[in-house]
Structures are given as C-alpha cells and as structure tokens.
C-alpha cells in the first residue's frame, strides 16, 4: 500500500463529535467499525447481544471500556428502546444480524426474527428520534435472487434467496425500502440507505462455518482444514473495504445533499478478487507460513445448499461516492494473517495493533481496478 488520498483526514472532518449508534458492535464487522468510529472522534454507543464468551474481537479490542456498551436483543422492542434511550444519535448504522447461512437452516425462525423484524424494530426507534439525520441498514450480497450467472449483481436486480439466510437479507432490504419511502422520504428529514458487501474477512473473526476462521482454528490446533465447495466463487474483501464505504456513505447522509444518497449501495471488491474458495484458502495458508495446516477438500451429502457463483457490481459507488477498493487480494490476506499471528503472541496489545491496520489502510492509495465492458466494473 502506497501513500496517497488520506481517507482518515476526510472522515475525521465529518465524524469528529458526531453521535453514532452502532447495532451489532460485539460482532466481527461491528467491532472494527466501532473502533474506527472512535478513532475518528465520534461519540459511539453500541447495542448488541453479549459477545461470545470464549473468544471475540470485542474482547480483544477491550471495546467495553472504549464505547458506550449496551446489551439488548433487537427483536425485543422494549429492550432495544431502553438500550437506546438518552442517546440522540446523528447517525445509526444497523449491523446486528444472524449473519451465517448454515445456522439459518437450523433456526430459520430466529434468522427471520432477527434480520427482518429486528430491522423493523431498529427503524421504528430511528423514526422516533428527532435528532437522527441518517440511518444505514447493512444487509448482504446474498440479498439478491441468485441465478448462478457469471456477471455481478447490481443494485437494481431483484431481491430473493433460496436459503433462509439469503431470503431474510432480501426481506431486510424490502423492509428498508418500505421505511425509506413511507417514513424517511422528506428532503429535510432523516435519510435511509442500505448497503451490501461481499464476503468479508479479516482479523478477529471467530465465527463457525466461515472460511478464514475455520482455517485459523485448524492452524492453531494443528489439524487439517476441510474446505467445502472449493470451486465456489465469491467477492472476497478485507473487512476495512466495505466499512470505508459505509463511512463515506454515512458522511454523505450527514451532509447537505443527503437525499441524493438515500438508496441501496454495493461495496464489493475489484474483479480480480472474484476468486474460488480454494484459491483464497491456499493464499491464506501461504501467508500463514510453514506451520499452516493441510487443506483437504470435501463435502457431505447432508451439507445444505449454498450458491456457487456470487459477484457484485460496485460501479455505482465508484461513480457517485468516489469509493473504490484499496487493497489487492494478497494485501487483504497478508493483513488478516498478520492479525491472527499477532493475536497468538503473548503481550500483544490487539487494540493498538488493529488501530495501526486501520491507520495504514486509511492513509493508503486506492488500487486501480481493471475495467470491463458494459456495466460490470468501472475503474
């Protein structure tokens, strides 16, 4: 990463002193976002379920002593209202979710309850908050009806989903669209946008049944890692890539022309990051070093259905937000492997280590993405 456009300086100008409510701050993406917002000078309150008691980014960063930490289930309207009371947020970033495909088969009602009705609960509280100027609903690249085609999905493509998780994310987008048109349509009022990222990875993710955490656990245990669906293609990106997009979008929602940005947005990687699962796994093991675990490929007949082809078109964000990815796939893998390596070293201050990764990223120059014909990817 070379020095260039200083994203940090641009965002500090907007977020210093702003009151930002983040739901899901005890999760992986939410933890990175809460730390970044605090670094920018924002007054952050997080509302979420308790973090995993065994291992979590929330604990690694000691976020409980850095931001206002509130525990609540977004499916419980009274509980959520109590957790947000007294915090006059300028911006709400809703990230709390059931975020995994495989558990959605085990608990479809819980998945729909959290991702659909939980989103409605959060938006109800936002519209009762007269101080709110913007709200960002974070859904997923899997919100689109997946036709297994070979060109990236655009914001105008229909919502859908075969599995409960994907369908719940499509429903999340429909809820956000309904609230935007019904309650947040005033030019002078709070503005609502929704965002969809690719397959995100980075340091501090300990989720089950997710590729990079599974690899890290295998490396630490010295056991082979079993890779399902090795030929599946995903839009891989480091966690800081979409978060930078959310922050740039949030800055627009807090600006004078916020209404122009109250829409759905994709924040996916460059075309060279649309790679197969097996390629990302091998790249991660190469970055880990000589003591990396062996990779074995295998899939059980009982494994639930997951899409094999999924890519995103982010040309809208590139054109209208001047956003683009800053990292190559190799850089993203190296950042991730180095985070987990640092975690294993006794005495490492993981909050400071993570802050340094954010600072390096925010001060780096954007990478140039290869352009392609049509509306697929624009440089």
JSON list of C-alpha atoms in Angstrom, two decimals, residues 127-355:
[
{"chain": "A", "resi": 127, "resn": "UNK", "atom": "CA", "xyz": [-38.03, 7.48, 13.21]},
{"chain": "A", "resi": 128, "resn": "UNK", "atom": "CA", "xyz": [-38.94, 8.35, 16.80]},
{"chain": "A", "resi": 129, "resn": "UNK", "atom": "CA", "xyz": [-35.54, 10.03, 17.26]},
{"chain": "A", "resi": 130, "resn": "UNK", "atom": "CA", "xyz": [-35.81, 13.68, 16.15]},
{"chain": "A", "resi": 131, "resn": "UNK", "atom": "CA", "xyz": [-32.01, 14.11, 16.16]},
{"chain": "A", "resi": 132, "resn": "UNK", "atom": "CA", "xyz": [-31.35, 11.36, 13.58]},
{"chain": "A", "resi": 133, "resn": "UNK", "atom": "CA", "xyz": [-30.08, 12.65, 10.26]},
{"chain": "A", "resi": 134, "resn": "UNK", "atom": "CA", "xyz": [-29.17, 9.33, 8.67]},
{"chain": "A", "resi": 135, "resn": "UNK", "atom": "CA", "xyz": [-29.50, 5.57, 9.03]},
{"chain": "A", "resi": 136, "resn": "UNK", "atom": "CA", "xyz": [-27.60, 2.83, 7.21]},
{"chain": "A", "resi": 137, "resn": "UNK", "atom": "CA", "xyz": [-29.04, -0.69, 7.10]},
{"chain": "A", "resi": 138, "resn": "UNK", "atom": "CA", "xyz": [-26.35, -3.29, 6.47]},
{"chain": "A", "resi": 139, "resn": "UNK", "atom": "CA", "xyz": [-27.62, -6.37, 4.66]},
{"chain": "A", "resi": 140, "resn": "UNK", "atom": "CA", "xyz": [-25.56, -8.72, 2.46]},
{"chain": "A", "resi": 141, "resn": "UNK", "atom": "CA", "xyz": [-24.53, -9.58, -1.08]},
{"chain": "A", "resi": 142, "resn": "UNK", "atom": "CA", "xyz": [-26.76, -12.62, -0.64]},
{"chain": "A", "resi": 143, "resn": "UNK", "atom": "CA", "xyz": [-29.89, -10.42, -0.65]},
{"chain": "A", "resi": 144, "resn": "UNK", "atom": "CA", "xyz": [-30.10, -10.79, -4.43]},
{"chain": "A", "resi": 145, "resn": "UNK", "atom": "CA", "xyz": [-32.06, -13.56, -6.15]},
{"chain": "A", "resi": 146, "resn": "UNK", "atom": "CA", "xyz": [-29.11, -15.72, -7.17]},
{"chain": "A", "resi": 147, "resn": "UNK", "atom": "CA", "xyz": [-29.40, -17.07, -10.69]},
{"chain": "A", "resi": 148, "resn": "UNK", "atom": "CA", "xyz": [-25.86, -18.52, -10.68]},
{"chain": "A", "resi": 149, "resn": "UNK", "atom": "CA", "xyz": [-24.90, -16.32, -13.61]},
{"chain": "A", "resi": 150, "resn": "UNK", "atom": "CA", "xyz": [-21.41, -15.05, -14.34]},
{"chain": "A", "resi": 151, "resn": "UNK", "atom": "CA", "xyz": [-21.92, -11.28, -14.18]},
{"chain": "A", "resi": 152, "resn": "UNK", "atom": "CA", "xyz": [-22.08, -9.23, -10.99]},
{"chain": "A", "resi": 153, "resn": "UNK", "atom": "CA", "xyz": [-25.34, -8.21, -9.34]},
{"chain": "A", "resi": 154, "resn": "UNK", "atom": "CA", "xyz": [-26.35, -4.55, -9.48]},
{"chain": "A", "resi": 155, "resn": "UNK", "atom": "CA", "xyz": [-28.47, -2.55, -7.06]},
{"chain": "A", "resi": 156, "resn": "UNK", "atom": "CA", "xyz": [-31.44, -2.72, -9.46]},
{"chain": "A", "resi": 157, "resn": "UNK", "atom": "CA", "xyz": [-31.51, -6.53, -9.52]},
{"chain": "A", "resi": 158, "resn": "UNK", "atom": "CA", "xyz": [-34.38, -8.27, -7.66]},
{"chain": "A", "resi": 159, "resn": "UNK", "atom": "CA", "xyz": [-34.15, -9.41, -4.08]},
{"chain": "A", "resi": 160, "resn": "UNK", "atom": "CA", "xyz": [-34.52, -13.10, -3.23]},
{"chain": "A", "resi": 161, "resn": "UNK", "atom": "CA", "xyz": [-32.77, -16.10, -1.72]},
{"chain": "A", "resi": 162, "resn": "UNK", "atom": "CA", "xyz": [-33.15, -19.88, -1.69]},
{"chain": "A", "resi": 163, "resn": "UNK", "atom": "CA", "xyz": [-31.83, -20.46, 1.85]},
{"chain": "A", "resi": 164, "resn": "UNK", "atom": "CA", "xyz": [-33.35, -18.81, 4.95]},
{"chain": "A", "resi": 165, "resn": "UNK", "atom": "CA", "xyz": [-30.37, -16.51, 5.49]},
{"chain": "A", "resi": 166, "resn": "UNK", "atom": "CA", "xyz": [-30.35, -15.15, 1.95]},
{"chain": "A", "resi": 167, "resn": "UNK", "atom": "CA", "xyz": [-34.12, -14.76, 1.92]},
{"chain": "A", "resi": 168, "resn": "UNK", "atom": "CA", "xyz": [-34.01, -12.93, 5.26]},
{"chain": "A", "resi": 169, "resn": "UNK", "atom": "CA", "xyz": [-31.49, -10.48, 3.81]},
{"chain": "A", "resi": 170, "resn": "UNK", "atom": "CA", "xyz": [-33.70, -9.91, 0.78]},
{"chain": "A", "resi": 171, "resn": "UNK", "atom": "CA", "xyz": [-36.55, -9.21, 3.22]},
{"chain": "A", "resi": 172, "resn": "UNK", "atom": "CA", "xyz": [-34.27, -6.86, 5.17]},
{"chain": "A", "resi": 173, "resn": "UNK", "atom": "CA", "xyz": [-33.82, -4.82, 2.02]},
{"chain": "A", "resi": 174, "resn": "UNK", "atom": "CA", "xyz": [-37.58, -4.74, 1.41]},
{"chain": "A", "resi": 175, "resn": "UNK", "atom": "CA", "xyz": [-38.19, -3.52, 4.96]},
{"chain": "A", "resi": 176, "resn": "UNK", "atom": "CA", "xyz": [-35.56, -0.81, 4.50]},
{"chain": "A", "resi": 177, "resn": "UNK", "atom": "CA", "xyz": [-37.08, 0.26, 1.18]},
{"chain": "A", "resi": 178, "resn": "UNK", "atom": "CA", "xyz": [-40.57, 0.41, 2.69]},
{"chain": "A", "resi": 179, "resn": "UNK", "atom": "CA", "xyz": [-39.43, 2.53, 5.63]},
{"chain": "A", "resi": 180, "resn": "UNK", "atom": "CA", "xyz": [-37.46, 4.82, 3.33]},
{"chain": "A", "resi": 181, "resn": "UNK", "atom": "CA", "xyz": [-40.47, 5.50, 1.13]},
{"chain": "A", "resi": 182, "resn": "UNK", "atom": "CA", "xyz": [-43.01, 5.62, 3.95]},
{"chain": "A", "resi": 183, "resn": "UNK", "atom": "CA", "xyz": [-41.20, 7.46, 6.76]},
{"chain": "A", "resi": 184, "resn": "UNK", "atom": "CA", "xyz": [-37.82, 8.80, 5.59]},
{"chain": "A", "resi": 185, "resn": "UNK", "atom": "CA", "xyz": [-38.75, 10.43, 2.28]},
{"chain": "A", "resi": 186, "resn": "UNK", "atom": "CA", "xyz": [-38.74, 14.06, 3.45]},
{"chain": "A", "resi": 187, "resn": "UNK", "atom": "CA", "xyz": [-35.91, 16.05, 1.84]},
{"chain": "A", "resi": 188, "resn": "UNK", "atom": "CA", "xyz": [-35.17, 17.73, 5.16]},
{"chain": "A", "resi": 189, "resn": "UNK", "atom": "CA", "xyz": [-35.61, 14.69, 7.39]},
{"chain": "A", "resi": 190, "resn": "UNK", "atom": "CA", "xyz": [-33.62, 11.60, 8.27]},
{"chain": "A", "resi": 191, "resn": "UNK", "atom": "CA", "xyz": [-32.29, 9.74, 5.22]},
{"chain": "A", "resi": 192, "resn": "UNK", "atom": "CA", "xyz": [-32.07, 5.95, 4.92]},
{"chain": "A", "resi": 193, "resn": "UNK", "atom": "CA", "xyz": [-29.61, 3.95, 2.84]},
{"chain": "A", "resi": 194, "resn": "UNK", "atom": "CA", "xyz": [-28.88, 0.22, 2.67]},
{"chain": "A", "resi": 195, "resn": "UNK", "atom": "CA", "xyz": [-25.54, -1.42, 1.91]},
{"chain": "A", "resi": 196, "resn": "UNK", "atom": "CA", "xyz": [-24.46, -4.82, 0.60]},
{"chain": "A", "resi": 197, "resn": "UNK", "atom": "CA", "xyz": [-20.89, -6.07, 0.91]},
{"chain": "A", "resi": 198, "resn": "UNK", "atom": "CA", "xyz": [-19.06, -9.08, -0.45]},
{"chain": "A", "resi": 199, "resn": "UNK", "atom": "CA", "xyz": [-17.59, -11.99, 1.50]},
{"chain": "A", "resi": 200, "resn": "UNK", "atom": "CA", "xyz": [-15.71, -10.16, 4.22]},
{"chain": "A", "resi": 201, "resn": "UNK", "atom": "CA", "xyz": [-12.69, -11.48, 6.09]},
{"chain": "A", "resi": 202, "resn": "UNK", "atom": "CA", "xyz": [-10.07, -10.02, 8.40]},
{"chain": "A", "resi": 203, "resn": "UNK", "atom": "CA", "xyz": [-8.53, -10.32, 11.84]},
{"chain": "A", "resi": 204, "resn": "UNK", "atom": "CA", "xyz": [-10.75, -11.09, 14.80]},
{"chain": "A", "resi": 205, "resn": "UNK", "atom": "CA", "xyz": [-13.45, -13.14, 13.10]},
{"chain": "A", "resi": 206, "resn": "UNK", "atom": "CA", "xyz": [-14.04, -16.33, 15.10]},
{"chain": "A", "resi": 207, "resn": "UNK", "atom": "CA", "xyz": [-17.38, -17.35, 13.54]},
{"chain": "A", "resi": 208, "resn": "UNK", "atom": "CA", "xyz": [-18.14, -21.01, 12.97]},
{"chain": "A", "resi": 209, "resn": "UNK", "atom": "CA", "xyz": [-18.54, -22.33, 9.41]},
{"chain": "A", "resi": 210, "resn": "UNK", "atom": "CA", "xyz": [-16.77, -19.37, 7.85]},
{"chain": "A", "resi": 211, "resn": "UNK", "atom": "CA", "xyz": [-13.73, -19.99, 5.67]},
{"chain": "A", "resi": 212, "resn": "UNK", "atom": "CA", "xyz": [-10.96, -17.87, 7.19]},
{"chain": "A", "resi": 213, "resn": "UNK", "atom": "CA", "xyz": [-11.86, -18.50, 10.87]},
{"chain": "A", "resi": 214, "resn": "UNK", "atom": "CA", "xyz": [-12.07, -22.23, 10.12]},
{"chain": "A", "resi": 215, "resn": "UNK", "atom": "CA", "xyz": [-8.58, -22.07, 8.57]},
{"chain": "A", "resi": 216, "resn": "UNK", "atom": "CA", "xyz": [-7.17, -20.15, 11.54]},
{"chain": "A", "resi": 217, "resn": "UNK", "atom": "CA", "xyz": [-8.64, -22.59, 14.05]},
{"chain": "A", "resi": 218, "resn": "UNK", "atom": "CA", "xyz": [-7.14, -25.50, 12.12]},
{"chain": "A", "resi": 219, "resn": "UNK", "atom": "CA", "xyz": [-3.74, -23.77, 12.01]},
{"chain": "A", "resi": 220, "resn": "UNK", "atom": "CA", "xyz": [-3.80, -23.12, 15.75]},
{"chain": "A", "resi": 221, "resn": "UNK", "atom": "CA", "xyz": [-4.89, -26.70, 16.50]},
{"chain": "A", "resi": 222, "resn": "UNK", "atom": "CA", "xyz": [-2.51, -28.30, 14.02]},
{"chain": "A", "resi": 223, "resn": "UNK", "atom": "CA", "xyz": [-5.31, -30.24, 12.34]},
{"chain": "A", "resi": 224, "resn": "UNK", "atom": "CA", "xyz": [-6.30, -30.36, 8.65]},
{"chain": "A", "resi": 225, "resn": "UNK", "atom": "CA", "xyz": [-8.88, -27.84, 7.48]},
{"chain": "A", "resi": 226, "resn": "UNK", "atom": "CA", "xyz": [-11.79, -29.24, 5.48]},
{"chain": "A", "resi": 227, "resn": "UNK", "atom": "CA", "xyz": [-12.87, -26.93, 2.65]},
{"chain": "A", "resi": 228, "resn": "UNK", "atom": "CA", "xyz": [-16.42, -27.27, 1.35]},
{"chain": "A", "resi": 229, "resn": "UNK", "atom": "CA", "xyz": [-17.34, -26.07, -2.13]},
{"chain": "A", "resi": 230, "resn": "UNK", "atom": "CA", "xyz": [-13.74, -25.34, -3.23]},
{"chain": "A", "resi": 231, "resn": "UNK", "atom": "CA", "xyz": [-14.82, -24.19, -6.72]},
{"chain": "A", "resi": 232, "resn": "UNK", "atom": "CA", "xyz": [-17.41, -21.67, -5.50]},
{"chain": "A", "resi": 233, "resn": "UNK", "atom": "CA", "xyz": [-16.68, -18.06, -6.49]},
{"chain": "A", "resi": 234, "resn": "UNK", "atom": "CA", "xyz": [-17.18, -15.21, -4.01]},
{"chain": "A", "resi": 235, "resn": "UNK", "atom": "CA", "xyz": [-16.44, -11.47, -3.94]},
{"chain": "A", "resi": 236, "resn": "UNK", "atom": "CA", "xyz": [-13.71, -11.64, -1.27]},
{"chain": "A", "resi": 237, "resn": "UNK", "atom": "CA", "xyz": [-12.66, -8.45, 0.51]},
{"chain": "A", "resi": 238, "resn": "UNK", "atom": "CA", "xyz": [-10.96, -7.31, 3.68]},
{"chain": "A", "resi": 239, "resn": "UNK", "atom": "CA", "xyz": [-13.37, -6.01, 6.33]},
{"chain": "A", "resi": 240, "resn": "UNK", "atom": "CA", "xyz": [-11.98, -2.47, 6.04]},
{"chain": "A", "resi": 241, "resn": "UNK", "atom": "CA", "xyz": [-13.04, -2.20, 2.40]},
{"chain": "A", "resi": 242, "resn": "UNK", "atom": "CA", "xyz": [-16.84, -2.19, 2.87]},
{"chain": "A", "resi": 243, "resn": "UNK", "atom": "CA", "xyz": [-16.53, -0.33, 6.18]},
{"chain": "A", "resi": 244, "resn": "UNK", "atom": "CA", "xyz": [-14.78, 2.50, 4.38]},
{"chain": "A", "resi": 245, "resn": "UNK", "atom": "CA", "xyz": [-17.73, 2.58, 2.00]},
{"chain": "A", "resi": 246, "resn": "UNK", "atom": "CA", "xyz": [-20.24, 2.67, 4.86]},
{"chain": "A", "resi": 247, "resn": "UNK", "atom": "CA", "xyz": [-18.36, 5.57, 6.42]},
{"chain": "A", "resi": 248, "resn": "UNK", "atom": "CA", "xyz": [-18.14, 7.50, 3.17]},
{"chain": "A", "resi": 249, "resn": "UNK", "atom": "CA", "xyz": [-21.86, 6.95, 2.64]},
{"chain": "A", "resi": 250, "resn": "UNK", "atom": "CA", "xyz": [-22.58, 7.95, 6.26]},
{"chain": "A", "resi": 251, "resn": "UNK", "atom": "CA", "xyz": [-20.65, 11.17, 5.70]},
{"chain": "A", "resi": 252, "resn": "UNK", "atom": "CA", "xyz": [-22.92, 11.94, 2.73]},
{"chain": "A", "resi": 253, "resn": "UNK", "atom": "CA", "xyz": [-26.05, 11.22, 4.76]},
{"chain": "A", "resi": 254, "resn": "UNK", "atom": "CA", "xyz": [-24.86, 13.74, 7.34]},
{"chain": "A", "resi": 255, "resn": "UNK", "atom": "CA", "xyz": [-24.26, 16.33, 4.62]},
{"chain": "A", "resi": 256, "resn": "UNK", "atom": "CA", "xyz": [-26.43, 18.95, 2.97]},
{"chain": "A", "resi": 257, "resn": "UNK", "atom": "CA", "xyz": [-27.36, 16.79, -0.03]},
{"chain": "A", "resi": 258, "resn": "UNK", "atom": "CA", "xyz": [-28.16, 13.64, 1.93]},
{"chain": "A", "resi": 259, "resn": "UNK", "atom": "CA", "xyz": [-31.31, 12.80, -0.05]},
{"chain": "A", "resi": 260, "resn": "UNK", "atom": "CA", "xyz": [-29.26, 12.03, -3.15]},
{"chain": "A", "resi": 261, "resn": "UNK", "atom": "CA", "xyz": [-27.64, 9.10, -1.35]},
{"chain": "A", "resi": 262, "resn": "UNK", "atom": "CA", "xyz": [-30.68, 7.51, 0.33]},
{"chain": "A", "resi": 263, "resn": "UNK", "atom": "CA", "xyz": [-30.61, 4.35, -1.80]},
{"chain": "A", "resi": 264, "resn": "UNK", "atom": "CA", "xyz": [-29.16, 0.87, -1.93]},
{"chain": "A", "resi": 265, "resn": "UNK", "atom": "CA", "xyz": [-25.40, 0.51, -2.47]},
{"chain": "A", "resi": 266, "resn": "UNK", "atom": "CA", "xyz": [-22.99, -2.32, -3.29]},
{"chain": "A", "resi": 267, "resn": "UNK", "atom": "CA", "xyz": [-19.47, -2.27, -1.85]},
{"chain": "A", "resi": 268, "resn": "UNK", "atom": "CA", "xyz": [-17.67, -5.18, -3.43]},
{"chain": "A", "resi": 269, "resn": "UNK", "atom": "CA", "xyz": [-14.07, -5.88, -4.43]},
{"chain": "A", "resi": 270, "resn": "UNK", "atom": "CA", "xyz": [-12.33, -5.43, -7.74]},
{"chain": "A", "resi": 271, "resn": "UNK", "atom": "CA", "xyz": [-12.84, -8.08, -10.40]},
{"chain": "A", "resi": 272, "resn": "UNK", "atom": "CA", "xyz": [-9.53, -9.78, -9.57]},
{"chain": "A", "resi": 273, "resn": "UNK", "atom": "CA", "xyz": [-10.91, -10.64, -6.12]},
{"chain": "A", "resi": 274, "resn": "UNK", "atom": "CA", "xyz": [-13.74, -12.75, -7.56]},
{"chain": "A", "resi": 275, "resn": "UNK", "atom": "CA", "xyz": [-11.84, -15.96, -6.87]},
{"chain": "A", "resi": 276, "resn": "UNK", "atom": "CA", "xyz": [-12.62, -19.53, -5.94]},
{"chain": "A", "resi": 277, "resn": "UNK", "atom": "CA", "xyz": [-12.78, -20.66, -2.34]},
{"chain": "A", "resi": 278, "resn": "UNK", "atom": "CA", "xyz": [-9.79, -22.97, -2.82]},
{"chain": "A", "resi": 279, "resn": "UNK", "atom": "CA", "xyz": [-7.64, -20.08, -4.09]},
{"chain": "A", "resi": 280, "resn": "UNK", "atom": "CA", "xyz": [-8.35, -17.89, -1.08]},
{"chain": "A", "resi": 281, "resn": "UNK", "atom": "CA", "xyz": [-7.69, -20.84, 1.25]},
{"chain": "A", "resi": 282, "resn": "UNK", "atom": "CA", "xyz": [-4.32, -21.54, -0.38]},
{"chain": "A", "resi": 283, "resn": "UNK", "atom": "CA", "xyz": [-3.42, -17.86, -0.26]},
{"chain": "A", "resi": 284, "resn": "UNK", "atom": "CA", "xyz": [-4.24, -17.74, 3.44]},
{"chain": "A", "resi": 285, "resn": "UNK", "atom": "CA", "xyz": [-2.07, -20.78, 4.16]},
{"chain": "A", "resi": 286, "resn": "UNK", "atom": "CA", "xyz": [0.84, -19.39, 2.15]},
{"chain": "A", "resi": 287, "resn": "UNK", "atom": "CA", "xyz": [0.64, -16.17, 4.17]},
{"chain": "A", "resi": 288, "resn": "UNK", "atom": "CA", "xyz": [0.44, -18.12, 7.44]},
{"chain": "A", "resi": 289, "resn": "UNK", "atom": "CA", "xyz": [3.77, -19.83, 6.86]},
{"chain": "A", "resi": 290, "resn": "UNK", "atom": "CA", "xyz": [5.43, -23.19, 7.28]},
{"chain": "A", "resi": 291, "resn": "UNK", "atom": "CA", "xyz": [3.25, -24.34, 10.18]},
{"chain": "A", "resi": 292, "resn": "UNK", "atom": "CA", "xyz": [-0.02, -23.89, 8.28]},
{"chain": "A", "resi": 293, "resn": "UNK", "atom": "CA", "xyz": [-2.42, -26.82, 8.43]},
{"chain": "A", "resi": 294, "resn": "UNK", "atom": "CA", "xyz": [-3.02, -29.08, 5.46]},
{"chain": "A", "resi": 295, "resn": "UNK", "atom": "CA", "xyz": [-6.03, -28.33, 3.27]},
{"chain": "A", "resi": 296, "resn": "UNK", "atom": "CA", "xyz": [-8.47, -31.12, 2.46]},
{"chain": "A", "resi": 297, "resn": "UNK", "atom": "CA", "xyz": [-11.43, -30.73, 0.15]},
{"chain": "A", "resi": 298, "resn": "UNK", "atom": "CA", "xyz": [-14.66, -32.49, 0.96]},
{"chain": "A", "resi": 299, "resn": "UNK", "atom": "CA", "xyz": [-18.39, -32.05, 1.11]},
{"chain": "A", "resi": 300, "resn": "UNK", "atom": "CA", "xyz": [-21.03, -34.16, 2.79]},
{"chain": "A", "resi": 301, "resn": "UNK", "atom": "CA", "xyz": [-24.25, -35.11, 1.02]},
{"chain": "A", "resi": 302, "resn": "UNK", "atom": "CA", "xyz": [-26.01, -33.62, 4.04]},
{"chain": "A", "resi": 303, "resn": "UNK", "atom": "CA", "xyz": [-24.47, -30.17, 3.59]},
{"chain": "A", "resi": 304, "resn": "UNK", "atom": "CA", "xyz": [-27.18, -27.56, 2.88]},
{"chain": "A", "resi": 305, "resn": "UNK", "atom": "CA", "xyz": [-27.37, -25.72, -0.43]},
{"chain": "A", "resi": 306, "resn": "UNK", "atom": "CA", "xyz": [-25.12, -22.70, -0.92]},
{"chain": "A", "resi": 307, "resn": "UNK", "atom": "CA", "xyz": [-24.77, -20.67, -4.12]},
{"chain": "A", "resi": 308, "resn": "UNK", "atom": "CA", "xyz": [-21.69, -21.46, -6.19]},
{"chain": "A", "resi": 309, "resn": "UNK", "atom": "CA", "xyz": [-21.41, -18.15, -8.07]},
{"chain": "A", "resi": 310, "resn": "UNK", "atom": "CA", "xyz": [-21.84, -14.73, -6.48]},
{"chain": "A", "resi": 311, "resn": "UNK", "atom": "CA", "xyz": [-20.22, -11.45, -7.50]},
{"chain": "A", "resi": 312, "resn": "UNK", "atom": "CA", "xyz": [-21.08, -7.76, -7.02]},
{"chain": "A", "resi": 313, "resn": "UNK", "atom": "CA", "xyz": [-21.08, -4.72, -9.30]},
{"chain": "A", "resi": 314, "resn": "UNK", "atom": "CA", "xyz": [-19.92, -1.67, -7.31]},
{"chain": "A", "resi": 315, "resn": "UNK", "atom": "CA", "xyz": [-19.72, 0.77, -10.23]},
{"chain": "A", "resi": 316, "resn": "UNK", "atom": "CA", "xyz": [-22.45, 2.95, -8.66]},
{"chain": "A", "resi": 317, "resn": "UNK", "atom": "CA", "xyz": [-20.37, 3.54, -5.51]},
{"chain": "A", "resi": 318, "resn": "UNK", "atom": "CA", "xyz": [-17.29, 4.13, -7.64]},
{"chain": "A", "resi": 319, "resn": "UNK", "atom": "CA", "xyz": [-19.02, 6.78, -9.72]},
{"chain": "A", "resi": 320, "resn": "UNK", "atom": "CA", "xyz": [-21.23, 8.58, -7.18]},
{"chain": "A", "resi": 321, "resn": "UNK", "atom": "CA", "xyz": [-19.24, 8.17, -3.94]},
{"chain": "A", "resi": 322, "resn": "UNK", "atom": "CA", "xyz": [-15.74, 8.10, -5.47]},
{"chain": "A", "resi": 323, "resn": "UNK", "atom": "CA", "xyz": [-15.24, 4.90, -3.47]},
{"chain": "A", "resi": 324, "resn": "UNK", "atom": "CA", "xyz": [-13.09, 2.02, -4.66]},
{"chain": "A", "resi": 325, "resn": "UNK", "atom": "CA", "xyz": [-11.16, -0.85, -3.07]},
{"chain": "A", "resi": 326, "resn": "UNK", "atom": "CA", "xyz": [-7.71, 0.00, -1.71]},
{"chain": "A", "resi": 327, "resn": "UNK", "atom": "CA", "xyz": [-6.29, -3.50, -1.26]},
{"chain": "A", "resi": 328, "resn": "UNK", "atom": "CA", "xyz": [-5.32, -6.30, -3.57]},
{"chain": "A", "resi": 329, "resn": "UNK", "atom": "CA", "xyz": [-6.41, -9.78, -2.55]},
{"chain": "A", "resi": 330, "resn": "UNK", "atom": "CA", "xyz": [-2.85, -10.60, -1.49]},
{"chain": "A", "resi": 331, "resn": "UNK", "atom": "CA", "xyz": [-2.69, -7.47, 0.69]},
{"chain": "A", "resi": 332, "resn": "UNK", "atom": "CA", "xyz": [-6.01, -8.36, 2.31]},
{"chain": "A", "resi": 333, "resn": "UNK", "atom": "CA", "xyz": [-4.78, -11.88, 3.06]},
{"chain": "A", "resi": 334, "resn": "UNK", "atom": "CA", "xyz": [-1.49, -10.58, 4.48]},
{"chain": "A", "resi": 335, "resn": "UNK", "atom": "CA", "xyz": [-3.30, -8.13, 6.80]},
{"chain": "A", "resi": 336, "resn": "UNK", "atom": "CA", "xyz": [-5.54, -10.93, 8.01]},
{"chain": "A", "resi": 337, "resn": "UNK", "atom": "CA", "xyz": [-2.79, -13.47, 8.61]},
{"chain": "A", "resi": 338, "resn": "UNK", "atom": "CA", "xyz": [-0.66, -10.91, 10.44]},
{"chain": "A", "resi": 339, "resn": "UNK", "atom": "CA", "xyz": [-3.56, -10.02, 12.76]},
{"chain": "A", "resi": 340, "resn": "UNK", "atom": "CA", "xyz": [-4.06, -13.64, 13.82]},
{"chain": "A", "resi": 341, "resn": "UNK", "atom": "CA", "xyz": [-0.32, -14.15, 14.16]},
{"chain": "A", "resi": 342, "resn": "UNK", "atom": "CA", "xyz": [-0.13, -11.12, 16.45]},
{"chain": "A", "resi": 343, "resn": "UNK", "atom": "CA", "xyz": [-3.06, -12.47, 18.45]},
{"chain": "A", "resi": 344, "resn": "UNK", "atom": "CA", "xyz": [-1.14, -15.65, 19.20]},
{"chain": "A", "resi": 345, "resn": "UNK", "atom": "CA", "xyz": [1.85, -13.72, 20.55]},
{"chain": "A", "resi": 346, "resn": "UNK", "atom": "CA", "xyz": [1.66, -13.13, 24.29]},
{"chain": "A", "resi": 347, "resn": "UNK", "atom": "CA", "xyz": [1.56, -9.49, 25.33]},
{"chain": "A", "resi": 348, "resn": "UNK", "atom": "CA", "xyz": [0.39, -8.02, 22.03]},
{"chain": "A", "resi": 349, "resn": "UNK", "atom": "CA", "xyz": [-1.93, -5.04, 22.50]},
{"chain": "A", "resi": 350, "resn": "UNK", "atom": "CA", "xyz": [-4.53, -6.05, 19.94]},
{"chain": "A", "resi": 351, "resn": "UNK", "atom": "CA", "xyz": [-6.40, -2.74, 20.11]},
{"chain": "A", "resi": 352, "resn": "UNK", "atom": "CA", "xyz": [-3.24, -0.85, 19.15]},
{"chain": "A", "resi": 353, "resn": "UNK", "atom": "CA", "xyz": [-2.35, -3.46, 16.53]},
{"chain": "A", "resi": 354, "resn": "UNK", "atom": "CA", "xyz": [-5.82, -3.16, 14.99]},
{"chain": "A", "resi": 355, "resn": "UNK", "atom": "CA", "xyz": [-5.69, 0.65, 15.09]}
]
